[in-house]
Short mmCIF file of C-alpha atoms in Angstrom, two decimals:
data_model
loop_
_atom_site.label_atom_id
_atom_site.label_comp_id
_atom_site.label_asym_id
_atom_site.label_seq_id
_atom_site.Cartn_x
_atom_site.Cartn_y
_atom_site.Cartn_z
CA MET A 283 -6.15 63.89 -23.63
CA SER A 284 -6.21 60.12 -23.75
CA SER A 285 -9.22 58.21 -22.65
CA TYR A 286 -9.27 55.17 -20.39
CA HIS A 287 -11.78 53.57 -22.65
CA LEU A 288 -10.52 50.66 -24.77
CA ASP A 289 -12.27 49.93 -28.00
CA HIS A 290 -12.86 46.32 -28.88
CA LEU A 291 -9.73 45.84 -30.93
CA GLN A 292 -7.54 47.28 -28.20
CA TYR A 293 -9.26 45.07 -25.67
CA LEU A 294 -8.69 41.95 -27.76
CA GLU A 295 -5.08 42.91 -28.34
CA THR A 296 -4.49 43.43 -24.64
CA GLU A 297 -6.04 40.10 -23.81
CA ALA A 298 -3.85 38.31 -26.36
CA ILE A 299 -0.69 40.03 -25.15
CA HIS A 300 -1.56 39.02 -21.60
CA VAL A 301 -1.93 35.40 -22.71
CA LEU A 302 1.44 35.48 -24.50
CA ARG A 303 3.16 36.85 -21.44
CA GLU A 304 1.50 34.21 -19.27
CA VAL A 305 2.94 31.58 -21.61
CA ALA A 306 6.42 33.02 -21.33
CA ALA A 307 6.07 33.03 -17.55
CA GLY A 308 4.54 29.60 -17.15
CA PHE A 309 6.33 27.39 -19.65
CA GLU A 310 9.95 26.51 -20.23
CA ARG A 311 10.08 25.71 -23.92
CA PRO A 312 7.18 27.27 -25.78
CA ALA A 313 6.95 27.52 -29.56
CA ILE A 314 4.83 29.53 -31.95
CA LEU A 315 3.13 27.64 -34.77
CA PHE A 316 3.72 29.94 -37.70
CA SER A 317 2.23 29.09 -41.05
CA GLY A 318 2.32 32.47 -42.76
CA GLY A 319 -1.47 32.81 -42.77
CA LYS A 320 -3.30 35.85 -41.48
CA ASP A 321 -3.84 34.52 -37.96
CA SER A 322 -0.19 33.62 -37.43
CA ILE A 323 0.80 37.04 -38.78
CA CYS A 324 -1.29 38.66 -36.05
CA ILE A 325 0.27 36.36 -33.45
CA LEU A 326 3.74 37.47 -34.54
CA ARG A 327 2.81 41.10 -34.19
CA LEU A 328 1.30 40.49 -30.77
CA ALA A 329 4.42 38.59 -29.72
CA GLU A 330 6.58 41.47 -30.90
CA LYS A 331 4.53 43.84 -28.78
CA ALA A 332 4.41 41.51 -25.81
CA PHE A 333 8.17 41.08 -25.53
CA ARG A 334 9.45 44.38 -26.79
CA PRO A 335 12.27 45.51 -26.62
CA SER A 336 13.78 42.04 -26.55
CA ASP A 337 13.36 39.54 -29.39
CA ILE A 338 10.61 37.00 -29.36
CA PRO A 339 11.95 34.34 -26.97
CA MET A 340 10.39 31.38 -28.78
CA PRO A 341 11.18 29.50 -31.96
CA PHE A 342 8.67 29.23 -34.80
CA LEU A 343 7.44 25.84 -35.87
CA ASN A 344 5.72 24.95 -39.13
CA VAL A 345 4.57 21.57 -40.35
CA GLU A 346 4.51 21.47 -44.14
CA THR A 347 2.49 19.05 -46.18
CA GLY A 348 4.54 19.57 -49.31
CA HIS A 349 1.56 21.00 -51.15
CA GLU A 350 1.81 24.57 -49.94
CA PHE A 351 1.43 27.65 -52.09
CA PRO A 352 4.96 28.76 -52.99
CA GLU A 353 4.04 32.38 -52.18
CA LEU A 354 3.22 31.34 -48.64
CA ILE A 355 6.51 29.53 -48.09
CA GLU A 356 8.46 32.47 -49.43
CA PHE A 357 6.54 34.87 -47.19
CA ARG A 358 7.03 32.70 -44.13
CA ASP A 359 10.79 32.39 -44.63
CA ARG A 360 11.19 36.09 -45.27
CA ARG A 361 9.16 37.14 -42.26
CA ALA A 362 10.99 34.76 -39.91
CA LYS A 363 14.30 36.09 -41.14
CA GLN A 364 13.17 39.70 -40.66
CA LEU A 365 12.35 39.00 -37.05
CA GLY A 366 15.58 37.10 -36.52
CA ALA A 367 13.71 34.13 -35.12
CA LYS A 368 14.59 30.48 -35.36
CA LEU A 369 12.26 28.78 -37.81
CA ILE A 370 11.85 25.03 -37.52
CA VAL A 371 10.23 23.36 -40.49
CA ARG A 372 9.18 19.73 -40.53
CA THR A 373 7.71 18.26 -43.67
CA VAL A 374 5.53 15.29 -44.30
CA ASP A 375 7.99 14.01 -46.92
CA GLU A 376 10.71 13.83 -44.27
CA ALA A 377 8.33 11.90 -42.07
CA PHE A 378 7.69 9.42 -44.88
CA ALA A 379 11.44 9.01 -45.32
CA LYS A 380 12.01 8.45 -41.61
CA GLY A 381 9.10 6.05 -41.32
CA LEU A 382 7.13 8.21 -38.85
CA ALA A 383 4.08 8.08 -41.08
CA THR A 384 2.89 6.20 -44.12
CA PRO A 385 0.84 7.68 -46.95
CA THR A 386 -2.76 6.51 -46.93
CA PRO A 387 -3.57 4.98 -50.29
CA GLY A 388 -6.37 6.79 -52.02
CA GLN A 389 -6.10 9.96 -49.98
CA ILE A 390 -4.51 12.94 -51.69
CA SER A 391 -4.71 15.37 -48.82
CA ARG A 392 -1.89 15.09 -46.31
CA ASN A 393 -3.70 17.04 -43.63
CA GLN A 394 -4.13 14.02 -41.34
CA ILE A 395 -0.47 13.12 -41.64
CA GLN A 396 0.49 16.50 -40.24
CA ILE A 397 -0.61 15.18 -36.86
CA PRO A 398 2.19 12.65 -36.28
CA VAL A 399 4.69 15.10 -37.75
CA LEU A 400 3.64 17.79 -35.29
CA LEU A 401 3.72 15.38 -32.37
CA GLY A 402 7.14 14.16 -33.51
CA ALA A 403 8.50 17.70 -33.66
CA ILE A 404 7.12 18.44 -30.19
CA GLU A 405 8.85 15.36 -28.86
CA GLU A 406 12.09 16.09 -30.68
CA PHE A 407 12.46 19.57 -29.26
CA ARG A 408 10.60 18.81 -26.02
CA PHE A 409 8.22 21.74 -26.44
CA ASP A 410 5.81 22.02 -23.57
CA CYS A 411 3.56 24.58 -25.17
CA CYS A 412 2.57 25.44 -28.74
CA ILE A 413 0.93 28.77 -29.50
CA GLY A 414 -1.47 28.67 -32.41
CA GLY A 415 -3.69 31.19 -34.12
CA ALA A 416 -6.94 29.26 -33.88
CA ARG A 417 -10.07 31.27 -33.20
CA ARG A 418 -13.36 30.22 -31.67
CA ASP A 419 -15.46 31.53 -34.52
CA GLU A 420 -13.72 29.31 -37.09
CA GLU A 421 -15.25 25.96 -36.42
CA LYS A 422 -17.51 24.29 -33.87
CA ALA A 423 -14.83 22.13 -32.22
CA ARG A 424 -12.54 25.16 -31.91
CA ALA A 425 -15.42 27.04 -30.28
CA LYS A 426 -15.15 24.71 -27.31
CA GLU A 427 -11.50 25.36 -26.69
CA ARG A 428 -10.13 27.36 -23.81
CA PHE A 429 -7.19 29.69 -24.07
CA PHE A 430 -4.93 27.08 -22.55
CA SER A 431 -5.94 23.75 -24.02
CA PHE A 432 -4.51 20.70 -22.36
CA ARG A 433 -3.22 17.74 -24.39
CA ASP A 434 -2.21 14.55 -22.68
CA ALA A 435 1.00 12.58 -23.07
CA PHE A 436 -0.25 11.16 -26.38
CA GLY A 437 -1.12 14.58 -27.74
CA GLN A 438 -4.84 13.90 -27.55
CA TRP A 439 -7.53 16.45 -26.83
CA ASP A 440 -10.21 15.43 -24.38
CA PRO A 441 -12.92 18.13 -24.18
CA LYS A 442 -14.14 16.74 -20.88
CA ASN A 443 -10.73 16.98 -19.26
CA GLN A 444 -9.89 20.66 -19.59
CA ARG A 445 -9.10 23.08 -16.81
CA PRO A 446 -11.39 25.87 -15.67
CA GLU A 447 -10.26 29.36 -16.71
CA ILE A 448 -11.66 31.79 -14.21
CA TRP A 449 -11.45 35.40 -15.38
CA ASN A 450 -7.87 35.65 -16.58
CA LEU A 451 -6.23 33.01 -14.43
CA TYR A 452 -4.54 30.36 -16.52
CA ASN A 453 -3.35 27.05 -15.25
CA ALA A 454 -0.05 26.14 -16.83
CA ARG A 455 0.94 23.16 -14.75
CA LEU A 456 1.97 20.09 -16.67
CA ASN A 457 3.38 16.69 -15.93
CA PRO A 458 6.41 15.70 -18.00
CA GLY A 459 5.39 14.47 -21.42
CA GLU A 460 2.15 16.45 -21.50
CA ASN A 461 1.62 19.38 -23.76
CA MET A 462 -0.44 22.52 -23.87
CA ARG A 463 -1.83 24.40 -26.83
CA VAL A 464 -2.48 28.08 -26.33
CA PHE A 465 -4.78 30.18 -28.50
CA PRO A 466 -4.37 33.88 -27.80
CA LEU A 467 -6.70 34.79 -30.68
CA SER A 468 -9.59 32.76 -29.27
CA ASN A 469 -11.97 35.71 -28.98
CA TRP A 470 -11.08 37.29 -32.30
CA THR A 471 -13.33 37.06 -35.34
CA GLU A 472 -12.24 37.08 -38.96
CA MET A 473 -13.22 40.73 -39.17
CA ASP A 474 -11.12 41.57 -36.10
CA VAL A 475 -8.09 39.90 -37.67
CA TRP A 476 -8.38 41.92 -40.86
CA GLU A 477 -9.01 45.15 -38.99
CA TYR A 478 -5.92 44.51 -36.91
CA ILE A 479 -3.91 43.85 -40.04
CA ARG A 480 -5.13 47.16 -41.43
CA GLN A 481 -4.48 49.04 -38.20
CA GLU A 482 -0.95 47.71 -37.79
CA ARG A 483 -0.23 47.79 -41.53
CA LEU A 484 0.98 44.21 -41.51
CA GLU A 485 2.19 42.52 -44.63
CA VAL A 486 0.22 39.51 -45.77
CA PRO A 487 0.97 36.93 -48.49
CA SER A 488 -0.11 38.07 -51.93
CA ILE A 489 -2.55 35.19 -52.41
CA TYR A 490 -5.00 36.88 -50.06
CA PHE A 491 -5.41 39.59 -52.69
CA SER A 492 -6.96 39.00 -56.06
CA HIS A 493 -4.66 37.68 -58.73
CA GLU A 494 -5.01 35.71 -61.91
CA ARG A 495 -4.79 31.99 -61.61
CA GLU A 496 -5.87 28.89 -63.47
CA CYS A 497 -8.49 27.03 -61.53
CA PHE A 498 -10.61 23.99 -62.10
CA ARG A 499 -14.00 23.16 -60.70
CA ARG A 500 -14.43 20.18 -58.43
CA ALA A 501 -17.11 19.40 -55.85
CA GLY A 502 -18.65 22.84 -56.10
CA GLN A 503 -15.39 24.69 -55.53
CA TRP A 504 -12.69 26.28 -57.61
CA LEU A 505 -9.39 24.62 -56.80
CA PRO A 506 -6.06 25.98 -58.02
CA VAL A 507 -4.28 24.08 -60.76
CA PRO A 508 -1.06 22.77 -59.18
CA PRO A 509 2.34 23.57 -60.70
CA PRO A 510 3.46 21.21 -63.46
CA HIS A 511 5.37 18.11 -62.45
CA THR A 512 8.92 18.57 -63.62
CA ASP A 513 10.97 16.37 -61.30
CA ALA A 514 11.05 12.99 -63.02
CA THR A 515 12.87 11.24 -60.17
CA ARG A 516 9.97 11.49 -57.72
CA PRO A 517 6.32 10.54 -58.20
CA ASP A 518 3.97 13.43 -58.78
CA PRO A 519 3.01 14.81 -55.35
CA TYR A 520 -0.14 16.34 -56.83
CA ALA A 521 -1.41 13.16 -58.45
CA GLY A 522 -5.16 13.10 -58.11
CA ALA A 523 -5.33 16.85 -57.58
CA ARG A 524 -4.95 17.70 -61.22
CA PRO A 525 -7.93 18.58 -63.38
CA THR A 526 -9.38 15.60 -65.22
CA ALA A 527 -10.76 15.83 -68.72
CA LYS A 528 -14.30 16.46 -67.45
CA GLU A 529 -13.44 19.31 -65.10
CA PRO A 530 -13.42 22.73 -66.76
CA VAL A 531 -10.25 24.80 -66.33
CA LYS A 532 -10.64 28.56 -66.26
CA LYS A 533 -8.28 31.44 -65.87
CA MET A 534 -9.90 33.68 -63.32
CA VAL A 535 -9.27 36.59 -61.00
CA CYS A 536 -9.54 35.01 -57.61
CA ARG A 537 -8.14 35.00 -54.11
CA VAL A 538 -8.12 32.80 -51.03
CA ARG A 539 -10.11 33.56 -47.96
CA THR A 540 -8.47 30.96 -45.76
CA ILE A 541 -5.25 29.17 -46.58
CA ALA A 542 -4.83 25.44 -46.26
CA ASP A 543 -2.61 23.93 -48.92
CA MET A 544 -3.05 23.83 -52.68
CA ILE A 545 -5.13 20.70 -52.57
CA SER A 546 -7.72 21.71 -50.01
CA THR A 547 -8.10 25.45 -50.50
CA GLY A 548 -11.04 26.76 -52.45
CA MET A 549 -10.40 29.96 -54.39
CA ILE A 550 -13.10 32.58 -54.35
CA ASP A 551 -14.01 34.73 -57.28
CA SER A 552 -13.33 38.18 -55.96
CA PRO A 553 -11.84 41.51 -57.07
CA ALA A 554 -10.48 42.50 -53.64
CA GLU A 555 -7.09 44.11 -54.16
CA ASN A 556 -6.19 45.51 -50.79
CA VAL A 557 -7.08 45.13 -47.14
CA ASP A 558 -9.93 47.68 -47.28
CA HIS A 559 -11.65 45.74 -50.04
CA ILE A 560 -11.17 42.52 -48.11
CA ILE A 561 -12.77 44.03 -45.03
CA ALA A 562 -15.75 45.19 -47.07
CA GLU A 563 -16.06 41.74 -48.54
CA VAL A 564 -15.86 39.98 -45.18
CA ALA A 565 -18.52 42.31 -43.78
CA ALA A 566 -20.89 41.29 -46.54
CA ALA A 567 -19.97 37.60 -46.52
CA ARG A 568 -22.75 35.05 -46.35
CA VAL A 569 -20.55 32.00 -45.99
CA THR A 570 -18.21 31.29 -43.11
CA GLU A 571 -14.48 31.56 -43.56
CA ARG A 572 -13.76 27.87 -43.52
CA GLY A 573 -16.63 27.04 -45.83
CA THR A 574 -14.13 26.48 -48.61
CA ARG A 575 -11.91 24.08 -46.71
CA ALA A 576 -12.09 20.54 -47.96
CA ASP A 577 -10.39 19.09 -44.88
CA ASP A 578 -13.20 20.32 -42.63
CA LYS A 579 -15.84 18.77 -44.84
CA ALA A 580 -14.47 15.26 -44.57
CA SER A 581 -17.10 14.51 -41.96
CA GLU A 582 -19.49 16.24 -39.59
CA ALA A 583 -16.98 16.11 -36.73
CA ALA A 584 -13.82 16.28 -38.83
CA MET A 585 -12.08 18.89 -36.69
CA GLU A 586 -13.04 17.26 -33.42
CA ASP A 587 -11.64 13.92 -34.60
CA ARG A 588 -8.41 15.48 -35.74
CA LYS A 589 -8.00 17.31 -32.44
CA LYS A 590 -8.56 14.12 -30.53
CA ALA A 591 -5.72 12.59 -32.54
CA GLY A 592 -3.36 15.48 -31.76
CA TYR A 593 -4.02 18.23 -34.33
CA PHE A 594 -3.48 21.73 -33.12
CA MET B 266 -3.54 55.71 -36.83
CA PRO B 267 -6.73 57.28 -35.42
CA HIS B 268 -9.10 55.05 -33.53
CA SER B 269 -12.47 54.45 -35.09
CA GLN B 270 -15.06 57.15 -34.69
CA HIS B 271 -17.60 54.88 -33.08
CA PRO B 272 -15.77 52.48 -30.80
CA ILE B 273 -17.53 49.21 -30.27
CA GLU B 274 -17.66 47.54 -26.89
CA LEU B 275 -17.66 43.85 -26.25
CA LEU B 276 -20.64 42.46 -24.42
CA ARG B 277 -20.40 39.02 -22.91
CA PHE B 278 -23.49 37.29 -21.71
CA ASN B 279 -24.08 33.93 -20.13
CA THR B 280 -27.20 31.85 -20.03
CA CYS B 281 -27.77 29.91 -16.84
CA GLY B 282 -30.32 27.29 -16.11
CA SER B 283 -30.94 23.77 -15.10
CA VAL B 284 -30.74 20.78 -17.39
CA ASP B 285 -32.92 21.04 -20.52
CA ASP B 286 -34.13 24.55 -19.75
CA GLY B 287 -33.19 25.72 -23.21
CA LYS B 288 -29.95 27.66 -22.65
CA SER B 289 -28.24 26.65 -25.88
CA THR B 290 -31.47 26.90 -27.83
CA LEU B 291 -31.96 30.47 -26.58
CA ILE B 292 -28.53 31.49 -27.78
CA GLY B 293 -29.13 29.77 -31.09
CA ARG B 294 -32.40 31.64 -31.49
CA LEU B 295 -30.80 34.99 -30.65
CA LEU B 296 -28.15 34.39 -33.28
CA TYR B 297 -30.81 33.42 -35.78
CA ASP B 298 -32.97 36.46 -35.08
CA SER B 299 -30.02 38.84 -35.28
CA LYS B 300 -29.18 37.34 -38.68
CA SER B 301 -25.75 36.23 -37.54
CA ILE B 302 -25.92 32.72 -38.94
CA MET B 303 -24.10 32.22 -42.22
CA GLU B 304 -25.50 30.18 -45.08
CA ASP B 305 -23.20 27.22 -44.70
CA GLN B 306 -23.88 27.07 -40.95
CA MET B 307 -27.59 26.98 -41.77
CA GLU B 308 -27.00 24.13 -44.20
CA ALA B 309 -25.06 22.23 -41.57
CA LEU B 310 -27.98 22.69 -39.16
CA GLU B 311 -30.40 21.37 -41.73
CA ARG B 312 -28.20 18.35 -42.33
CA SER B 313 -28.07 17.51 -38.64
CA ALA B 314 -31.81 18.13 -38.14
CA ASP B 315 -32.73 14.52 -38.77
CA ILE B 316 -30.24 13.10 -36.31
CA THR B 317 -30.55 15.44 -33.39
CA GLY B 318 -33.77 17.35 -33.78
CA GLY B 319 -36.26 14.71 -34.76
CA GLY B 320 -36.70 16.24 -38.20
CA GLN B 321 -36.76 19.89 -37.07
CA ILE B 322 -33.80 22.21 -37.02
CA ASN B 323 -32.37 22.26 -33.52
CA LEU B 324 -30.90 25.70 -32.90
CA ALA B 325 -29.01 24.39 -29.89
CA ASN B 326 -26.68 22.70 -32.36
CA LEU B 327 -25.09 26.06 -33.08
CA THR B 328 -23.38 26.08 -29.72
CA ASP B 329 -23.36 22.38 -28.98
CA GLY B 330 -20.99 21.17 -31.63
CA LEU B 331 -19.12 18.33 -30.03
CA ARG B 332 -20.12 14.73 -30.50
CA ALA B 333 -20.62 14.30 -26.76
CA GLU B 334 -23.08 17.18 -26.74
CA ARG B 335 -25.08 15.92 -29.66
CA ASP B 336 -25.41 12.33 -28.51
CA PHE B 337 -28.95 12.82 -27.33
CA LEU B 338 -30.22 9.40 -28.10
CA LEU B 339 -27.77 7.60 -25.89
CA HIS B 340 -27.28 9.84 -22.95
CA GLY B 341 -29.91 12.52 -22.69
CA SER B 342 -29.21 16.24 -22.61
CA GLY B 343 -26.33 17.78 -24.48
CA GLY B 344 -24.21 20.56 -23.07
CA SER B 345 -25.18 19.90 -19.48
CA LEU B 346 -23.79 16.42 -19.72
CA VAL B 347 -20.34 17.61 -20.63
CA ALA B 348 -20.40 19.86 -17.59
CA GLN B 349 -21.39 16.90 -15.45
CA ASN B 350 -17.80 15.68 -15.21
CA ASP B 351 -16.65 19.03 -13.89
CA VAL B 352 -19.45 18.97 -11.34
CA THR B 353 -18.72 15.51 -9.98
CA ARG B 354 -15.01 16.19 -9.86
CA TRP B 355 -15.57 19.46 -8.01
CA ALA B 356 -17.91 17.79 -5.53
CA LYS B 357 -15.46 14.97 -4.90
CA GLU B 358 -12.44 17.19 -4.49
CA THR B 359 -13.94 19.98 -2.45
CA GLY B 360 -17.05 18.46 -0.91
CA LYS B 361 -19.17 21.48 -1.85
CA PRO B 362 -22.11 21.47 -4.21
CA TYR B 363 -21.61 23.09 -7.58
CA GLY B 364 -24.77 24.54 -8.95
CA ILE B 365 -24.28 26.65 -12.06
CA TYR B 366 -24.72 25.32 -15.59
CA ALA B 367 -24.16 27.89 -18.28
CA SER B 368 -23.28 28.56 -21.87
CA ARG B 369 -21.95 31.83 -23.18
CA CYS B 370 -21.94 34.07 -26.15
CA ARG B 371 -20.23 37.29 -27.14
CA CYS B 372 -21.48 40.16 -29.26
CA LYS B 373 -20.61 43.72 -30.04
CA VAL B 374 -22.71 46.69 -28.99
CA PRO B 375 -22.19 50.41 -29.34
CA PRO B 376 -21.16 51.99 -26.05
CA PRO B 377 -23.56 54.08 -23.96
CA PRO B 378 -23.25 57.86 -24.41
CA SER B 379 -20.13 58.90 -22.53
CA ARG B 380 -20.24 61.25 -19.59
CA PRO B 381 -17.35 63.64 -19.24
CA ARG B 382 -14.57 61.99 -17.27
CA THR B 383 -12.18 63.89 -15.06
CA HIS B 384 -8.57 62.93 -14.76
CA PRO B 385 -7.93 61.28 -11.35
CA SER B 386 -5.64 64.08 -10.20
CA ARG B 387 -8.45 66.56 -10.62
CA ARG B 388 -11.02 64.65 -8.69
CA ARG B 389 -11.73 66.10 -5.30
CA LEU B 390 -11.48 63.84 -2.33
CA ARG B 391 -14.82 63.15 -0.78
CA CYS B 392 -14.47 63.14 2.96
#
């Protein structure tokens, strides 16, 4: 006989499905930001469940920096095709070509430049809502976000100008030109995400599991050695992210805990081969998930500043 | 896929109090005592101790992460200030006073021992 009692994972799943259905009801042109990472994979599964038996009624959007792990890109394309969804990809290189953004001299990471590309894509397709897999336990600026996070006509986040969310009532009213970001996974923790992946038997990119890779040490982290530069017609996109003579290169068994791109992701030394091992490792972790992200360490309020400029 | 043997419930609790009562600091202390703070979060607290705590680690910084909340020196109290806007806007728009300041936290607890539940169709009507 079934019980009326929901355990915590079921409760979180129900809450997220409710949020997704509220988005479908309240917005005209929503989109799902799908990067291929573990949070977006959970969002896809939740969207499948929320809209079953029809297809997911929203396109997927991904903003690429050009420095992604090739395994991630391959996984993303395959998964979008499996679901029969429309995948919209906008890259930073295209933005350079169109003149939407200019590369900052001296800065290798293109994380900041993703902001104008995202805002440009939102304007191009006139999306009024973007669903992302951000969670409150990831970072302190994300901890202050509501489920429905309002962005003004310039795409900026103002933490003092958000709407109250009483119980499960969400305010989806927008003026033309304004945008909303929705985070159905707000109350999930890293452990919840992995347990959900185990429970639903979801496929994740292979870089989350331990594999052999050449890494070099920089700023207290092991960074992956980027693929060799073979295209002589273009300048090396990984210039500055290659190991110098002083930095030791080592072939090690490692995996990623959180995926940014090849330049800003720290690899961790770990033998975890499947989801059960990963869960055991996360349970015993002493460092937060995003501790290995170089883009968060740029300054004390790095995430808050990026959100105020329009980051998701 | 069988559900876990020991289902965990979610417990949400809020702290309420007036300005500078110590709401955020209480939550920070609870997290510290329950050993829920990770090493890099502790390091970040130590780094911000000089600016916002007068040399001592300020546990309120665990929940008050935004710049506006940490700008003690200019404005005064942290989290309550950010709520101030909501309060004045509410008072202007509705004319009623708004009196609750709060911050919230979420943790997992094991459920209380279950009592046997009867299916609704079997429950007798109490007249």
